[in-house]
Amino acid sequence: MEKEIMNDVKKYQKLEKLKKWRDEVEPIPWYFDGLENLCDRIHPEKQILQVTDIQELSKDTKLFRFVSTRQNKPLAPFRAGQYIGLTVEINGVRTSRPFSLVSSPNQLAYYELGVKRKQGGFVSIYLLDTIKVGDILEATEPLGELYYNRVFHGKNLVFIAGGSGITPFISLLRDISQRNLDLNVWLIFGCVSKDDMLFKDELEDLVNRRSNIRVQYILSEPGPNWDGACGFITKDNILDQIKSVENKFFYIVGNRAMYSFIKEQIKQLGVSTHRIIYESYGIPDDVTEIIGWPKDISASNTVNITIEFLYQGKKIKETFEALCVEPILNSLEREKNLGITINNGCRSGACALCRTKLVAGKIFILPEVTMREIDQDYGYIHPCVSYPLTDIHIDLTLI
Ligand SMILES: Cc1cc2nc3c(=O)[nH]c(=O)nc-3n(C[C@H](O)[C@H](O)[C@H](O)COP(=O)(O)OP(=O)(O)OC[C@H]3O[C@@H](n4cnc5c(N)ncnc54)[C@H](O)[C@@H]3O)c2cc1C
Ligand code: FES
């Protein structure tokens, strides 16, 4: 009997402890007006952002600062490393691109994005040349899987950035430094020249203040007066920095070519793929150069895309001409008269938000994109990274 009473007392004490702990870790303590609002706060369907500052980071990169225009509703919280999809309308074409959040997740007064001009690009050029303070843009909630996971990633992190791929790492480093996290970080930052060493002062300051953060620059076109490392990031200069790959977790962010190259280099050091996470920025400049692209399909080949969608409750069918070398999503957005787009986030085959039913036709999918087996079996595709090789038929009503 006495033993049973003691057990009850212990259970009660445990429960009280749990309750106290739950109160202490209340995730968003300043927000008390109900679960629905809390969900909307964390996962707003969209966010309306206003540009408050624009700062030049280099000759082809600018930092944009945004605040929320939703009254009494601050920006959605995020994890350092995540991105938002920014929607723009350019000459009637409504499209969007993902951009990693640069700002620290520990304040939500504003978001910051660092945008680099892409030669021959579309949205990056528009943002850099046209957007001004006061402009209003629509954005998604924060998305993406590139963030620190303390259960799986351990305490030794190797961040490998190429060019504008530095942006999520700035947010991660700000977070690590501000919260004084007990982590060892090696940042290896590949840039073209000294002018491209984005956030150089901030990184230098971090290295001076934090003994657990180390930064190594590698310049591919260093020019005179540079006595640091030169060339591309290879397994040798990674190992030179981190000494051993044991117990280390790797993050890679940069363009597709850089990611594929570095991933192979790291694998050659004996790192298994489950210790690597990555974000590859944007679509390839020339998809015909990607391994697996059919040799007989040239850059000028066109096909017909037939699309079925709902308009005012009725199913409509439209057909338009598209280039084989353009992702289906981009071609659809070009057809501004249709006024439709497909929901999207990463535009790189990772988030599955654009998942669409392919009814007929042959497509090319970028090689490193992984699709759910069930989607492949039932003919669903990611049109953001799928290219039409023949006439195709897609049905947006079949989700
Ligand atoms: C998760 C993630 C995070 C990213 N974070 C950053 C970041 O922090 N900073 C950064 O600089 N970049 C970032 N990027 C890359 C960014 O999303 C864009 O890919 C990059 O800015 C280039 O976009 P762009 O539109 O200029 O070029 P592209 O995306 O290459 O656009 C060119 C394409 O636009 C289409 N197009 C061209 N003209 C037209 C037209 N008239 N009408 C319709 N379509 C047209 C064509 O399909 C053309 O191929 C990130 C990418 C990902 C996936
Ligand atoms: S938009 Fe993310 S997979 Fe297509």
PDB file of N, CA and C and ligand atoms in Angstrom, residues 60-62 81-84 90-91 93-102 112-127 143-144 164-168 253-254 256 279-285 325-327 329-331 333-336 345-350 387, ligand 1:
ATOM      1  N   ASP A  60      27.435  43.014 -57.965  1.00  0.00           N
ATOM      2  CA  ASP A  60      26.252  42.350 -58.528  1.00  0.00           C
ATOM      3  C   ASP A  60      25.353  41.691 -57.472  1.00  0.00           C
ATOM      4  N   THR A  61      25.469  42.140 -56.237  1.00  0.00           N
ATOM      5  CA  THR A  61      24.618  41.554 -55.179  1.00  0.00           C
ATOM      6  C   THR A  61      24.069  42.649 -54.276  1.00  0.00           C
ATOM      7  N   LYS A  62      22.799  42.530 -53.965  1.00  0.00           N
ATOM      8  CA  LYS A  62      22.190  43.510 -53.047  1.00  0.00           C
ATOM      9  C   LYS A  62      21.489  42.801 -51.895  1.00  0.00           C
ATOM     10  N   GLY A  81      18.701  29.031 -42.100  1.00  0.00           N
ATOM     11  CA  GLY A  81      19.001  28.138 -43.219  1.00  0.00           C
ATOM     12  C   GLY A  81      17.816  28.015 -44.174  1.00  0.00           C
ATOM     13  N   GLN A  82      16.620  28.404 -43.708  1.00  0.00           N
ATOM     14  CA  GLN A  82      15.437  28.255 -44.571  1.00  0.00           C
ATOM     15  C   GLN A  82      15.330  29.398 -45.587  1.00  0.00           C
ATOM     16  N   TYR A  83      14.394  29.250 -46.507  1.00  0.00           N
ATOM     17  CA  TYR A  83      14.210  30.257 -47.558  1.00  0.00           C
ATOM     18  C   TYR A  83      12.748  30.656 -47.661  1.00  0.00           C
ATOM     19  N   ILE A  84      12.485  31.765 -48.387  1.00  0.00           N
ATOM     20  CA  ILE A  84      11.103  32.092 -48.747  1.00  0.00           C
ATOM     21  C   ILE A  84      11.019  32.178 -50.271  1.00  0.00           C
ATOM     22  N   ILE A  90       6.518  40.492 -63.745  1.00  0.00           N
ATOM     23  CA  ILE A  90       7.405  41.202 -64.667  1.00  0.00           C
ATOM     24  C   ILE A  90       6.732  41.219 -66.033  1.00  0.00           C
ATOM     25  N   ASN A  91       6.378  42.396 -66.489  1.00  0.00           N
ATOM     26  CA  ASN A  91       5.664  42.554 -67.777  1.00  0.00           C
ATOM     27  C   ASN A  91       4.494  41.572 -67.897  1.00  0.00           C
ATOM     28  N   VAL A  93       4.102  38.745 -66.474  1.00  0.00           N
ATOM     29  CA  VAL A  93       4.428  37.355 -66.128  1.00  0.00           C
ATOM     30  C   VAL A  93       4.572  37.257 -64.611  1.00  0.00           C
ATOM     31  N   ARG A  94       3.709  36.423 -64.021  1.00  0.00           N
ATOM     32  CA  ARG A  94       3.772  36.245 -62.564  1.00  0.00           C
ATOM     33  C   ARG A  94       4.594  34.999 -62.269  1.00  0.00           C
ATOM     34  N   THR A  95       5.694  35.197 -61.563  1.00  0.00           N
ATOM     35  CA  THR A  95       6.567  34.068 -61.287  1.00  0.00           C
ATOM     36  C   THR A  95       7.213  34.268 -59.920  1.00  0.00           C
ATOM     37  N   SER A  96       7.936  33.271 -59.457  1.00  0.00           N
ATOM     38  CA  SER A  96       8.606  33.455 -58.167  1.00  0.00           C
ATOM     39  C   SER A  96       9.939  32.722 -58.160  1.00  0.00           C
ATOM     40  N   ARG A  97      10.776  33.090 -57.202  1.00  0.00           N
ATOM     41  CA  ARG A  97      12.063  32.409 -57.020  1.00  0.00           C
ATOM     42  C   ARG A  97      12.319  32.293 -55.521  1.00  0.00           C
ATOM     43  N   PRO A  98      12.960  31.202 -55.098  1.00  0.00           N
ATOM     44  CA  PRO A  98      13.297  31.075 -53.676  1.00  0.00           C
ATOM     45  C   PRO A  98      14.568  31.855 -53.335  1.00  0.00           C
ATOM     46  N   PHE A  99      14.589  32.460 -52.151  1.00  0.00           N
ATOM     47  CA  PHE A  99      15.795  33.140 -51.660  1.00  0.00           C
ATOM     48  C   PHE A  99      15.973  32.797 -50.184  1.00  0.00           C
ATOM     49  N   SER A 100      17.193  32.412 -49.831  1.00  0.00           N
ATOM     50  CA  SER A 100      17.476  32.045 -48.441  1.00  0.00           C
ATOM     51  C   SER A 100      17.413  33.277 -47.550  1.00  0.00           C
ATOM     52  N   LEU A 101      16.922  33.082 -46.349  1.00  0.00           N
ATOM     53  CA  LEU A 101      16.868  34.196 -45.404  1.00  0.00           C
ATOM     54  C   LEU A 101      18.271  34.408 -44.825  1.00  0.00           C
ATOM     55  N   VAL A 102      18.718  35.644 -44.879  1.00  0.00           N
ATOM     56  CA  VAL A 102      20.050  35.996 -44.378  1.00  0.00           C
ATOM     57  C   VAL A 102      19.955  36.419 -42.918  1.00  0.00           C
ATOM     58  N   GLU A 112      15.827  39.557 -44.127  1.00  0.00           N
ATOM     59  CA  GLU A 112      16.795  40.068 -45.103  1.00  0.00           C
ATOM     60  C   GLU A 112      17.080  38.980 -46.131  1.00  0.00           C
ATOM     61  N   LEU A 113      17.211  39.397 -47.387  1.00  0.00           N
ATOM     62  CA  LEU A 113      17.585  38.476 -48.463  1.00  0.00           C
ATOM     63  C   LEU A 113      18.762  39.074 -49.220  1.00  0.00           C
ATOM     64  N   GLY A 114      19.711  38.242 -49.610  1.00  0.00           N
ATOM     65  CA  GLY A 114      20.838  38.708 -50.432  1.00  0.00           C
ATOM     66  C   GLY A 114      20.665  38.144 -51.831  1.00  0.00           C
ATOM     67  N   VAL A 115      20.473  39.038 -52.813  1.00  0.00           N
ATOM     68  CA  VAL A 115      20.174  38.567 -54.172  1.00  0.00           C
ATOM     69  C   VAL A 115      21.331  38.888 -55.114  1.00  0.00           C
ATOM     70  N   LYS A 116      21.794  37.871 -55.807  1.00  0.00           N
ATOM     71  CA  LYS A 116      22.901  38.053 -56.752  1.00  0.00           C
ATOM     72  C   LYS A 116      22.364  38.039 -58.182  1.00  0.00           C
ATOM     73  N   ARG A 117      22.885  38.928 -59.012  1.00  0.00           N
ATOM     74  CA  ARG A 117      22.462  38.993 -60.414  1.00  0.00           C
ATOM     75  C   ARG A 117      22.909  37.735 -61.156  1.00  0.00           C
ATOM     76  N   LYS A 118      21.964  37.098 -61.837  1.00  0.00           N
ATOM     77  CA  LYS A 118      22.361  35.945 -62.661  1.00  0.00           C
ATOM     78  C   LYS A 118      22.408  36.410 -64.110  1.00  0.00           C
ATOM     79  N   GLN A 119      23.563  36.225 -64.750  1.00  0.00           N
ATOM     80  CA  GLN A 119      23.677  36.623 -66.158  1.00  0.00           C
ATOM     81  C   GLN A 119      22.631  35.856 -66.964  1.00  0.00           C
ATOM     82  N   GLY A 120      21.818  36.565 -67.750  1.00  0.00           N
ATOM     83  CA  GLY A 120      20.767  35.908 -68.528  1.00  0.00           C
ATOM     84  C   GLY A 120      19.576  35.506 -67.674  1.00  0.00           C
ATOM     85  N   GLY A 121      19.567  35.941 -66.425  1.00  0.00           N
ATOM     86  CA  GLY A 121      18.470  35.590 -65.518  1.00  0.00           C
ATOM     87  C   GLY A 121      17.238  36.452 -65.766  1.00  0.00           C
ATOM     88  N   PHE A 122      16.239  36.270 -64.952  1.00  0.00           N
ATOM     89  CA  PHE A 122      14.962  36.954 -65.149  1.00  0.00           C
ATOM     90  C   PHE A 122      14.589  37.711 -63.868  1.00  0.00           C
ATOM     91  N   VAL A 123      14.336  36.951 -62.797  1.00  0.00           N
ATOM     92  CA  VAL A 123      13.863  37.583 -61.558  1.00  0.00           C
ATOM     93  C   VAL A 123      14.997  38.324 -60.833  1.00  0.00           C
ATOM     94  N   SER A 124      16.182  37.734 -60.799  1.00  0.00           N
ATOM     95  CA  SER A 124      17.279  38.386 -60.065  1.00  0.00           C
ATOM     96  C   SER A 124      17.560  39.761 -60.680  1.00  0.00           C
ATOM     97  N   ILE A 125      17.523  39.835 -62.008  1.00  0.00           N
ATOM     98  CA  ILE A 125      17.802  41.111 -62.686  1.00  0.00           C
ATOM     99  C   ILE A 125      16.706  42.124 -62.355  1.00  0.00           C
ATOM    100  N   TYR A 126      15.472  41.647 -62.351  1.00  0.00           N
ATOM    101  CA  TYR A 126      14.345  42.525 -62.030  1.00  0.00           C
ATOM    102  C   TYR A 126      14.483  43.073 -60.605  1.00  0.00           C
ATOM    103  N   LEU A 127      14.822  42.171 -59.670  1.00  0.00           N
ATOM    104  CA  LEU A 127      14.934  42.612 -58.266  1.00  0.00           C
ATOM    105  C   LEU A 127      16.048  43.651 -58.129  1.00  0.00           C
ATOM    106  N   LEU A 143      10.398  28.068 -45.824  1.00  0.00           N
ATOM    107  CA  LEU A 143      10.377  26.655 -46.242  1.00  0.00           C
ATOM    108  C   LEU A 143      11.801  26.111 -46.258  1.00  0.00           C
ATOM    109  N   GLY A 144      11.915  24.808 -46.403  1.00  0.00           N
ATOM    110  CA  GLY A 144      13.227  24.201 -46.649  1.00  0.00           C
ATOM    111  C   GLY A 144      13.744  23.370 -45.495  1.00  0.00           C
ATOM    112  N   SER A 164      26.655  33.186 -54.048  1.00  0.00           N
ATOM    113  CA  SER A 164      25.514  33.653 -53.245  1.00  0.00           C
ATOM    114  C   SER A 164      25.011  32.567 -52.304  1.00  0.00           C
ATOM    115  N   GLY A 165      25.554  31.358 -52.419  1.00  0.00           N
ATOM    116  CA  GLY A 165      25.217  30.267 -51.492  1.00  0.00           C
ATOM    117  C   GLY A 165      25.663  30.546 -50.066  1.00  0.00           C
ATOM    118  N   ILE A 166      26.296  31.666 -49.839  1.00  0.00           N
ATOM    119  CA  ILE A 166      26.715  32.036 -48.481  1.00  0.00           C
ATOM    120  C   ILE A 166      25.493  32.460 -47.638  1.00  0.00           C
ATOM    121  N   THR A 167      24.403  32.882 -48.303  1.00  0.00           N
ATOM    122  CA  THR A 167      23.305  33.530 -47.570  1.00  0.00           C
ATOM    123  C   THR A 167      22.717  32.706 -46.411  1.00  0.00           C
ATOM    124  N   PRO A 168      22.360  31.423 -46.608  1.00  0.00           N
ATOM    125  CA  PRO A 168      21.785  30.708 -45.449  1.00  0.00           C
ATOM    126  C   PRO A 168      22.799  30.523 -44.331  1.00  0.00           C
ATOM    127  N   VAL A 253      25.898  24.576 -50.191  1.00  0.00           N
ATOM    128  CA  VAL A 253      24.944  25.461 -50.872  1.00  0.00           C
ATOM    129  C   VAL A 253      25.661  26.208 -51.995  1.00  0.00           C
ATOM    130  N   GLY A 254      25.121  26.088 -53.188  1.00  0.00           N
ATOM    131  CA  GLY A 254      25.704  26.781 -54.340  1.00  0.00           C
ATOM    132  C   GLY A 254      24.943  26.356 -55.579  1.00  0.00           C
ATOM    133  N   ARG A 256      24.097  24.271 -59.124  1.00  0.00           N
ATOM    134  CA  ARG A 256      24.023  22.817 -59.322  1.00  0.00           C
ATOM    135  C   ARG A 256      25.383  22.196 -59.634  1.00  0.00           C
ATOM    136  N   GLU A 279      21.567  22.497 -50.719  1.00  0.00           N
ATOM    137  CA  GLU A 279      20.569  23.302 -51.405  1.00  0.00           C
ATOM    138  C   GLU A 279      21.227  23.666 -52.725  1.00  0.00           C
ATOM    139  N   SER A 280      20.628  23.288 -53.858  1.00  0.00           N
ATOM    140  CA  SER A 280      21.283  23.712 -55.104  1.00  0.00           C
ATOM    141  C   SER A 280      20.442  24.810 -55.722  1.00  0.00           C
ATOM    142  N   TYR A 281      21.139  25.926 -55.995  1.00  0.00           N
ATOM    143  CA  TYR A 281      20.463  27.145 -56.413  1.00  0.00           C
ATOM    144  C   TYR A 281      20.148  27.171 -57.902  1.00  0.00           C
ATOM    145  N   GLY A 282      18.864  27.224 -58.217  1.00  0.00           N
ATOM    146  CA  GLY A 282      18.445  27.525 -59.583  1.00  0.00           C
ATOM    147  C   GLY A 282      18.557  26.382 -60.577  1.00  0.00           C
ATOM    148  N   ILE A 283      18.016  26.671 -61.768  1.00  0.00           N
ATOM    149  CA  ILE A 283      18.024  25.672 -62.843  1.00  0.00           C
ATOM    150  C   ILE A 283      19.340  25.794 -63.619  1.00  0.00           C
ATOM    151  N   PRO A 284      19.746  24.720 -64.350  1.00  0.00           N
ATOM    152  CA  PRO A 284      21.008  24.835 -65.097  1.00  0.00           C
ATOM    153  C   PRO A 284      20.893  25.865 -66.211  1.00  0.00           C
ATOM    154  N   ASP A 285      22.027  26.509 -66.531  1.00  0.00           N
ATOM    155  CA  ASP A 285      22.006  27.501 -67.611  1.00  0.00           C
ATOM    156  C   ASP A 285      21.681  26.829 -68.941  1.00  0.00           C
ATOM    157  N   VAL A 325      13.865  23.144 -73.733  1.00  0.00           N
ATOM    158  CA  VAL A 325      14.936  23.429 -72.768  1.00  0.00           C
ATOM    159  C   VAL A 325      14.471  24.349 -71.630  1.00  0.00           C
ATOM    160  N   GLU A 326      13.174  24.571 -71.529  1.00  0.00           N
ATOM    161  CA  GLU A 326      12.671  25.396 -70.430  1.00  0.00           C
ATOM    162  C   GLU A 326      11.817  24.519 -69.506  1.00  0.00           C
ATOM    163  N   PRO A 327      11.971  24.649 -68.170  1.00  0.00           N
ATOM    164  CA  PRO A 327      11.109  23.865 -67.280  1.00  0.00           C
ATOM    165  C   PRO A 327       9.631  24.141 -67.584  1.00  0.00           C
ATOM    166  N   LEU A 329       7.138  24.519 -65.705  1.00  0.00           N
ATOM    167  CA  LEU A 329       6.567  25.585 -64.861  1.00  0.00           C
ATOM    168  C   LEU A 329       6.857  26.966 -65.460  1.00  0.00           C
ATOM    169  N   ASN A 330       8.083  27.180 -65.908  1.00  0.00           N
ATOM    170  CA  ASN A 330       8.445  28.478 -66.489  1.00  0.00           C
ATOM    171  C   ASN A 330       7.651  28.739 -67.772  1.00  0.00           C
ATOM    172  N   SER A 331       7.514  27.694 -68.603  1.00  0.00           N
ATOM    173  CA  SER A 331       6.777  27.868 -69.868  1.00  0.00           C
ATOM    174  C   SER A 331       5.325  28.228 -69.593  1.00  0.00           C
ATOM    175  N   GLU A 333       4.167  29.795 -66.954  1.00  0.00           N
ATOM    176  CA  GLU A 333       4.094  31.174 -66.455  1.00  0.00           C
ATOM    177  C   GLU A 333       4.270  32.197 -67.584  1.00  0.00           C
ATOM    178  N   ARG A 334       5.042  31.818 -68.601  1.00  0.00           N
ATOM    179  CA  ARG A 334       5.202  32.694 -69.768  1.00  0.00           C
ATOM    180  C   ARG A 334       3.863  32.966 -70.458  1.00  0.00           C
ATOM    181  N   GLU A 335       2.953  31.962 -70.393  1.00  0.00           N
ATOM    182  CA  GLU A 335       1.633  32.088 -71.035  1.00  0.00           C
ATOM    183  C   GLU A 335       0.745  32.959 -70.165  1.00  0.00           C
ATOM    184  N   LYS A 336       1.092  34.251 -70.119  1.00  0.00           N
ATOM    185  CA  LYS A 336       0.422  35.123 -69.151  1.00  0.00           C
ATOM    186  C   LYS A 336      -1.080  35.251 -69.401  1.00  0.00           C
ATOM    187  N   GLY A 345       7.505  26.392 -54.456  1.00  0.00           N
ATOM    188  CA  GLY A 345       8.331  26.924 -53.364  1.00  0.00           C
ATOM    189  C   GLY A 345       9.790  26.957 -53.761  1.00  0.00           C
ATOM    190  N   CYS A 346      10.415  25.778 -53.844  1.00  0.00           N
ATOM    191  CA  CYS A 346      11.871  25.708 -54.045  1.00  0.00           C
ATOM    192  C   CYS A 346      12.295  25.864 -55.494  1.00  0.00           C
ATOM    193  N   ARG A 347      11.433  25.540 -56.416  1.00  0.00           N
ATOM    194  CA  ARG A 347      11.735  25.521 -57.854  1.00  0.00           C
ATOM    195  C   ARG A 347      13.038  24.773 -58.139  1.00  0.00           C
ATOM    196  N   SER A 348      13.316  23.775 -57.332  1.00  0.00           N
ATOM    197  CA  SER A 348      14.516  22.973 -57.579  1.00  0.00           C
ATOM    198  C   SER A 348      14.249  21.493 -57.301  1.00  0.00           C
ATOM    199  N   GLY A 349      12.988  21.109 -57.246  1.00  0.00           N
ATOM    200  CA  GLY A 349      12.645  19.686 -57.141  1.00  0.00           C
ATOM    201  C   GLY A 349      12.662  19.137 -55.737  1.00  0.00           C
ATOM    202  N   ALA A 350      12.756  20.007 -54.728  1.00  0.00           N
ATOM    203  CA  ALA A 350      12.919  19.477 -53.374  1.00  0.00           C
ATOM    204  C   ALA A 350      11.637  19.504 -52.534  1.00  0.00           C
ATOM    205  N   TYR A 387      11.448  18.924 -67.995  1.00  0.00           N
ATOM    206  CA  TYR A 387      11.516  19.548 -69.323  1.00  0.00           C
ATOM    207  C   TYR A 387      10.765  18.659 -70.302  1.00  0.00           C
TER     208      TYR A 387
HETATM  209  C1  LIG B   1      16.421  27.150 -51.875  1.00  0.00           C
HETATM  210  C2  LIG B   1      17.053  28.221 -52.730  1.00  0.00           C
HETATM  211  C3  LIG B   1      17.547  29.358 -52.124  1.00  0.00           C
HETATM  212  C4  LIG B   1      18.136  30.345 -52.911  1.00  0.00           C
HETATM  213  N1  LIG B   1      18.664  31.448 -52.303  1.00  0.00           N
HETATM  214  C5  LIG B   1      19.268  32.404 -53.038  1.00  0.00           C
HETATM  215  C6  LIG B   1      19.877  33.517 -52.419  1.00  0.00           C
HETATM  216  O1  LIG B   1      19.900  33.655 -51.193  1.00  0.00           O
HETATM  217  N2  LIG B   1      20.440  34.471 -53.227  1.00  0.00           N
HETATM  218  C7  LIG B   1      20.450  34.351 -54.592  1.00  0.00           C
HETATM  219  O2  LIG B   1      20.962  35.265 -55.264  1.00  0.00           O
HETATM  220  N3  LIG B   1      19.888  33.295 -55.204  1.00  0.00           N
HETATM  221  C8  LIG B   1      19.291  32.324 -54.462  1.00  0.00           C
HETATM  222  N4  LIG B   1      18.715  31.247 -55.083  1.00  0.00           N
HETATM  223  C9  LIG B   1      18.639  31.219 -56.545  1.00  0.00           C
HETATM  224  C10 LIG B   1      17.385  32.015 -57.002  1.00  0.00           C
HETATM  225  O3  LIG B   1      16.218  31.364 -56.588  1.00  0.00           O
HETATM  226  C11 LIG B   1      17.307  32.145 -58.516  1.00  0.00           C
HETATM  227  O4  LIG B   1      17.500  30.901 -59.103  1.00  0.00           O
HETATM  228  C12 LIG B   1      18.323  33.114 -59.038  1.00  0.00           C
HETATM  229  O5  LIG B   1      18.104  34.393 -58.467  1.00  0.00           O
HETATM  230  C13 LIG B   1      18.238  33.248 -60.552  1.00  0.00           C
HETATM  231  O6  LIG B   1      16.926  33.593 -60.895  1.00  0.00           O
HETATM  232  P1  LIG B   1      16.637  34.277 -62.297  1.00  0.00           P
HETATM  233  O7  LIG B   1      15.169  34.341 -62.477  1.00  0.00           O
HETATM  234  O8  LIG B   1      17.384  35.548 -62.422  1.00  0.00           O
HETATM  235  O9  LIG B   1      17.310  33.266 -63.294  1.00  0.00           O
HETATM  236  P2  LIG B   1      16.659  31.891 -63.762  1.00  0.00           P
HETATM  237  O10 LIG B   1      15.900  31.260 -62.694  1.00  0.00           O
HETATM  238  O11 LIG B   1      17.719  31.131 -64.443  1.00  0.00           O
HETATM  239  O12 LIG B   1      15.619  32.472 -64.765  1.00  0.00           O
HETATM  240  C14 LIG B   1      15.796  32.430 -66.092  1.00  0.00           C
HETATM  241  C15 LIG B   1      14.605  31.656 -66.568  1.00  0.00           C
HETATM  242  O13 LIG B   1      13.444  32.493 -66.419  1.00  0.00           O
HETATM  243  C16 LIG B   1      12.559  32.222 -67.457  1.00  0.00           C
HETATM  244  N5  LIG B   1      12.320  33.467 -68.187  1.00  0.00           N
HETATM  245  C17 LIG B   1      13.218  34.271 -68.773  1.00  0.00           C
HETATM  246  N6  LIG B   1      12.587  35.287 -69.368  1.00  0.00           N
HETATM  247  C18 LIG B   1      11.257  35.096 -69.181  1.00  0.00           C
HETATM  248  C19 LIG B   1      10.093  35.810 -69.565  1.00  0.00           C
HETATM  249  N7  LIG B   1      10.135  36.919 -70.300  1.00  0.00           N
HETATM  250  N8  LIG B   1       8.891  35.328 -69.169  1.00  0.00           N
HETATM  251  C20 LIG B   1       8.825  34.203 -68.423  1.00  0.00           C
HETATM  252  N9  LIG B   1       9.892  33.489 -68.042  1.00  0.00           N
HETATM  253  C21 LIG B   1      11.093  33.939 -68.412  1.00  0.00           C
HETATM  254  C22 LIG B   1      13.223  31.236 -68.377  1.00  0.00           C
HETATM  255  O14 LIG B   1      12.738  29.952 -68.088  1.00  0.00           O
HETATM  256  C23 LIG B   1      14.685  31.326 -68.028  1.00  0.00           C
HETATM  257  O15 LIG B   1      15.357  30.127 -68.228  1.00  0.00           O
HETATM  258  C24 LIG B   1      18.166  30.210 -54.320  1.00  0.00           C
HETATM  259  C25 LIG B   1      17.661  29.061 -54.923  1.00  0.00           C
HETATM  260  C26 LIG B   1      17.125  28.056 -54.138  1.00  0.00           C
HETATM  261  C27 LIG B   1      16.602  26.821 -54.799  1.00  0.00           C
END
